[in-house]
Every structure is written in structure tokens, then in C-alpha cells.
């Protein structure tokens, strides 16, 4: 699925969704940078 980085509140959306799909996106290279925020 796609990440709503461009939408408003993307930081909050990603932070919450990241926890659910952390295992699925653990292999993605664009997750570590956002995970630290």
C-alpha cells in the first residue's frame, strides 16, 4: 500500500501506520529516516 507522506499530518499518519506495518515495511529503505522523527 502507499504512504500518505504528501498529505497533511503525514508525520502522525506515518508514525501510527508505521507501527502496524513495521514488519512489512522493515525491508523498505525510506522507513528508517521517518521512523526517527
Coordinates of C-alpha atoms in Angstrom, one line a residue:
X1 CA 0.0 0.0 0.0
X2 CA 1.1 3.6 -0.3
X3 CA 2.1 6.1 2.4
X4 CA 0.3 9.4 2.6
X5 CA 3.5 11.5 3.0
X6 CA 2.2 14.3 0.9
X7 CA -1.0 14.7 2.9
X8 CA -1.3 16.9 6.0
X9 CA -0.4 15.3 9.3
X10 CA 1.8 12.8 7.3
X11 CA 4.2 12.6 10.3
X12 CA 1.3 11.4 12.6
X13 CA -0.2 9.2 10.0
X14 CA 3.1 7.5 9.3
X15 CA 4.0 7.2 12.9
X16 CA 0.8 5.3 13.7
X17 CA 0.7 3.3 10.4
X18 CA 4.4 2.5 10.7
X19 CA 3.7 0.5 13.9
X20 CA 1.2 -1.6 12.1
X21 CA 3.2 -2.3 9.0
X22 CA 6.6 -2.1 10.7
X23 CA 7.1 -5.8 9.9
X24 CA 6.0 -5.4 6.3
X25 CA 8.0 -2.2 5.6
X26 CA 11.0 -3.2 7.6
X27 CA 12.7 -4.0 4.3
X28 CA 11.9 -0.6 2.8
X29 CA 14.8 1.9 2.6
X30 CA 12.6 5.0 3.2
X31 CA 11.4 4.0 6.6
X32 CA 14.4 4.4 8.9
X33 CA 14.6 8.2 8.3
X34 CA 10.9 8.7 9.1
X35 CA 11.0 6.3 12.0
X36 CA 13.5 8.5 13.8
X37 CA 11.1 11.6 13.6

